mmCIF file of C-alpha atoms in Angstrom:
data_model
loop_
_atom_site.group_PDB
_atom_site.id
_atom_site.type_symbol
_atom_site.label_atom_id
_atom_site.label_comp_id
_atom_site.label_asym_id
_atom_site.label_seq_id
_atom_site.Cartn_x
_atom_site.Cartn_y
_atom_site.Cartn_z
ATOM 1 C CA LEU V 19 -0.104 -3.961 -10.061
ATOM 2 C CA LEU V 20 -2.127 -1.264 -8.399
ATOM 3 C CA LEU V 21 -3.022 -3.578 -5.446
ATOM 4 C CA LEU V 22 0.802 -4.139 -4.816
ATOM 5 C CA LEU V 23 1.374 -0.337 -4.851
ATOM 6 C CA LEU V 24 -1.067 0.220 -2.361
ATOM 7 C CA LEU V 25 0.103 -2.567 -0.133
ATOM 8 C CA ARG V 26 3.705 -1.186 -0.266
ATOM 9 C CA ARG V 27 2.659 2.385 0.460
ATOM 10 C CA PRO V 28 -0.826 1.921 2.530
ATOM 11 C CA ASP V 29 -0.148 5.685 3.421
ATOM 12 C CA ARG V 30 -1.306 6.539 -0.106
ATOM 13 C CA VAL V 31 -4.795 5.259 0.728
ATOM 14 C CA LYS V 32 -7.040 6.012 3.639
ATOM 15 C CA ILE V 33 -9.147 3.045 4.770
ATOM 16 C CA ARG V 34 -11.665 3.578 7.437
ATOM 17 C CA ALA V 35 -14.360 1.343 9.071
ATOM 18 C CA VAL V 36 -17.686 2.887 9.481
ATOM 19 C CA ARG V 37 -21.115 1.728 10.335
ATOM 20 C CA SER V 38 -22.814 -0.232 7.837
ATOM 21 C CA GLY V 39 -26.866 0.156 7.325
ATOM 22 C CA GLY V 40 -29.327 -2.358 6.288
ATOM 23 C CA PRO V 41 -29.968 -5.674 7.778
ATOM 24 C CA GLY V 42 -27.952 -7.462 10.124
ATOM 25 C CA GLY V 43 -29.768 -7.316 13.496
ATOM 26 C CA GLN V 44 -27.840 -6.416 16.670
ATOM 27 C CA ASN V 45 -24.518 -6.695 15.010
ATOM 28 C CA VAL V 46 -25.055 -3.869 12.490
ATOM 29 C CA ASN V 47 -25.487 -1.393 15.449
ATOM 30 C CA LYS V 48 -22.211 -2.613 17.319
ATOM 31 C CA VAL V 49 -19.597 -3.238 14.428
ATOM 32 C CA ASN V 50 -17.950 -0.872 11.953
ATOM 33 C CA THR V 51 -18.085 -3.288 8.724
ATOM 34 C CA LYS V 52 -18.436 -0.519 5.899
ATOM 35 C CA ALA V 53 -15.192 0.183 4.185
ATOM 36 C CA ASP V 54 -14.646 3.633 3.398
ATOM 37 C CA VAL V 55 -11.474 3.752 0.927
ATOM 38 C CA ARG V 56 -10.142 7.162 -0.315
ATOM 39 C CA PHE V 57 -7.212 8.706 -1.883
ATOM 40 C CA CYS V 58 -6.348 12.202 -3.206
ATOM 41 C CA LEU V 59 -6.356 12.045 -7.001
ATOM 42 C CA ALA V 60 -4.193 14.907 -7.474
ATOM 43 C CA GLU V 61 -1.511 13.413 -5.315
ATOM 44 C CA ALA V 62 -1.611 9.812 -6.825
ATOM 45 C CA ASP V 63 1.863 10.041 -8.420
ATOM 46 C CA TRP V 64 1.753 6.175 -8.683
ATOM 47 C CA LEU V 65 -1.027 6.606 -11.348
ATOM 48 C CA PRO V 66 -0.051 7.807 -14.844
ATOM 49 C CA PRO V 67 -1.360 11.428 -15.799
ATOM 50 C CA LEU V 68 -3.874 9.941 -18.395
ATOM 51 C CA VAL V 69 -5.357 7.576 -16.041
ATOM 52 C CA ARG V 70 -5.729 10.261 -13.256
ATOM 53 C CA ASP V 71 -7.268 12.696 -15.806
ATOM 54 C CA ASN V 72 -9.652 9.812 -16.979
ATOM 55 C CA LEU V 73 -10.410 9.225 -13.523
ATOM 56 C CA ALA V 74 -11.222 12.563 -12.619
ATOM 57 C CA GLU V 75 -13.839 12.707 -15.756
ATOM 58 C CA PHE V 76 -15.381 9.205 -15.599
ATOM 59 C CA GLU V 77 -15.866 9.135 -11.774
ATOM 60 C CA SER V 78 -16.507 12.811 -11.130
ATOM 61 C CA SER V 79 -19.458 11.831 -8.855
ATOM 62 C CA ARG V 80 -17.214 10.000 -6.657
ATOM 63 C CA ILE V 81 -14.600 12.926 -6.119
ATOM 64 C CA ASN V 82 -15.355 15.045 -3.174
ATOM 65 C CA LYS V 83 -14.592 18.643 -2.570
ATOM 66 C CA ARG V 84 -11.144 17.807 -1.390
ATOM 67 C CA GLY V 85 -10.209 16.028 -4.627
ATOM 68 C CA GLU V 86 -10.470 12.692 -3.047
ATOM 69 C CA LEU V 87 -11.763 9.604 -4.865
ATOM 70 C CA VAL V 88 -14.186 7.989 -2.459
ATOM 71 C CA VAL V 89 -15.419 4.296 -2.893
ATOM 72 C CA GLN V 90 -17.478 2.506 -0.322
ATOM 73 C CA SER V 91 -18.198 -0.903 0.085
ATOM 74 C CA SER V 92 -20.708 -2.886 2.361
ATOM 75 C CA THR V 93 -21.580 -5.771 0.328
ATOM 76 C CA SER V 94 -20.271 -7.963 3.068
ATOM 77 C CA ARG V 95 -20.679 -8.285 6.784
ATOM 78 C CA SER V 96 -16.815 -8.673 7.068
ATOM 79 C CA LEU V 97 -14.676 -5.407 7.075
ATOM 80 C CA GLU V 98 -11.835 -7.354 5.305
ATOM 81 C CA LYS V 99 -14.188 -8.683 2.570
ATOM 82 C CA ASN V 100 -15.484 -4.856 2.006
ATOM 83 C CA VAL V 101 -11.907 -3.582 1.803
ATOM 84 C CA GLU V 102 -11.037 -6.016 -0.693
ATOM 85 C CA ASP V 103 -14.293 -5.180 -2.752
ATOM 86 C CA ALA V 104 -13.486 -1.408 -2.662
ATOM 87 C CA LEU V 105 -9.957 -1.798 -3.708
ATOM 88 C CA ALA V 106 -11.120 -4.314 -6.360
ATOM 89 C CA ARG V 107 -13.528 -1.447 -7.668
ATOM 90 C CA ILE V 108 -10.649 0.928 -7.577
ATOM 91 C CA ARG V 109 -8.784 -1.266 -9.585
ATOM 92 C CA GLN V 110 -11.479 -1.735 -12.114
ATOM 93 C CA MET V 111 -11.912 1.921 -12.488
ATOM 94 C CA CYS V 112 -8.177 2.215 -12.979
ATOM 95 C CA MET V 113 -8.173 -0.261 -15.705
ATOM 96 C CA ALA V 114 -11.193 1.312 -17.372
ATOM 97 C CA ALA V 115 -9.559 4.684 -17.452
ATOM 98 C CA SER V 116 -6.484 3.301 -18.879
ATOM 99 C CA LEU V 117 -8.128 1.903 -21.908
ATOM 100 C CA PRO V 118 -8.000 3.996 -25.173
ATOM 101 C CA PRO V 119 -11.470 5.457 -26.227
ATOM 102 C CA LEU V 120 -13.162 3.128 -28.891
ATOM 103 C CA GLU V 121 -13.307 4.842 -32.466
ATOM 104 C CA THR V 122 -16.541 4.562 -34.374
ATOM 105 C CA ALA V 123 -16.429 3.298 -37.932
ATOM 106 C CA PRO V 124 -17.200 5.717 -40.796
ATOM 107 C CA GLU V 125 -19.939 3.749 -41.952
ATOM 108 C CA THR V 126 -21.593 3.578 -38.551
ATOM 109 C CA LYS V 127 -21.079 7.577 -38.200
ATOM 110 C CA GLN V 128 -22.821 7.772 -41.663
ATOM 111 C CA ARG V 129 -25.586 5.794 -40.455
ATOM 112 C CA ILE V 130 -25.988 7.675 -37.300
ATOM 113 C CA LYS V 131 -26.140 10.901 -39.223
ATOM 114 C CA LYS V 132 -28.626 9.404 -41.796
ATOM 115 C CA LEU V 133 -31.042 8.113 -38.767
ATOM 116 C CA GLU V 134 -30.654 11.689 -36.816
ATOM 117 C CA LYS V 135 -31.695 13.398 -40.108
ATOM 118 C CA LYS V 136 -34.649 11.349 -40.787
ATOM 119 C CA PHE V 137 -35.763 11.731 -37.227
ATOM 120 C CA LYS V 138 -35.449 15.645 -37.262
ATOM 121 C CA GLU V 139 -37.422 15.498 -40.479
ATOM 122 C CA LYS V 140 -40.067 13.404 -38.880
ATOM 123 C CA ARG V 141 -40.279 15.460 -35.670
ATOM 124 C CA LEU V 142 -40.517 18.521 -37.928
ATOM 125 C CA ALA V 143 -43.187 17.064 -40.092
ATOM 126 C CA GLU V 144 -45.386 16.036 -36.821
ATOM 127 C CA LYS V 145 -44.751 19.471 -35.628
ATOM 128 C CA ARG V 146 -45.965 21.216 -38.673
ATOM 129 C CA HIS V 147 -49.098 18.768 -38.707
ATOM 130 C CA ARG V 148 -50.044 19.737 -35.096
ATOM 131 C CA ALA V 149 -49.777 23.446 -35.960
ATOM 132 C CA SER V 150 -51.811 23.238 -39.042
ATOM 133 C CA LYS V 151 -54.526 21.208 -36.887
ATOM 134 C CA LYS V 152 -54.450 23.748 -34.159
ATOM 135 C CA SER V 153 -54.794 26.709 -36.815
ATOM 136 C CA ASP V 154 -57.692 25.029 -38.273
ATOM 137 C CA ARG V 155 -59.526 24.891 -35.110
ATOM 138 C CA ARG V 156 -58.960 28.792 -34.482
ATOM 139 C CA GLY V 157 -59.998 29.467 -37.873
ATOM 140 C CA ASP V 158 -58.657 32.556 -39.664
ATOM 141 C CA ARG V 159 -58.416 35.417 -37.380
#
């Protein structure tokens, strides 16, 4: 669905070809094969608001100062395959952002709390032991 929306309105997504790094011989210095796909997240009216908000939260490291979600791909030596890969990544991000958050079972929450309490007690006991060992070295002053 996302790809259909993107194909119908290509003005919503900016696709640029840039120089790719890495191995490739002379070809890598001459041909722009890396795909740089970006779109403004705030103006993406084709995404539901919940998905936009989740994308902004989950993929905050991929959003630049202008509010654009930037995805780059240089997995292939072909620009077309790299564009497809970048669009597939965007689709996966949107699918992940559209899923509801998983609920933790009450038993699991209780077990986690119990383990945290046990760990904290153990840490404090070790801390007291180290402190007493150091105070024994110093002697009573």
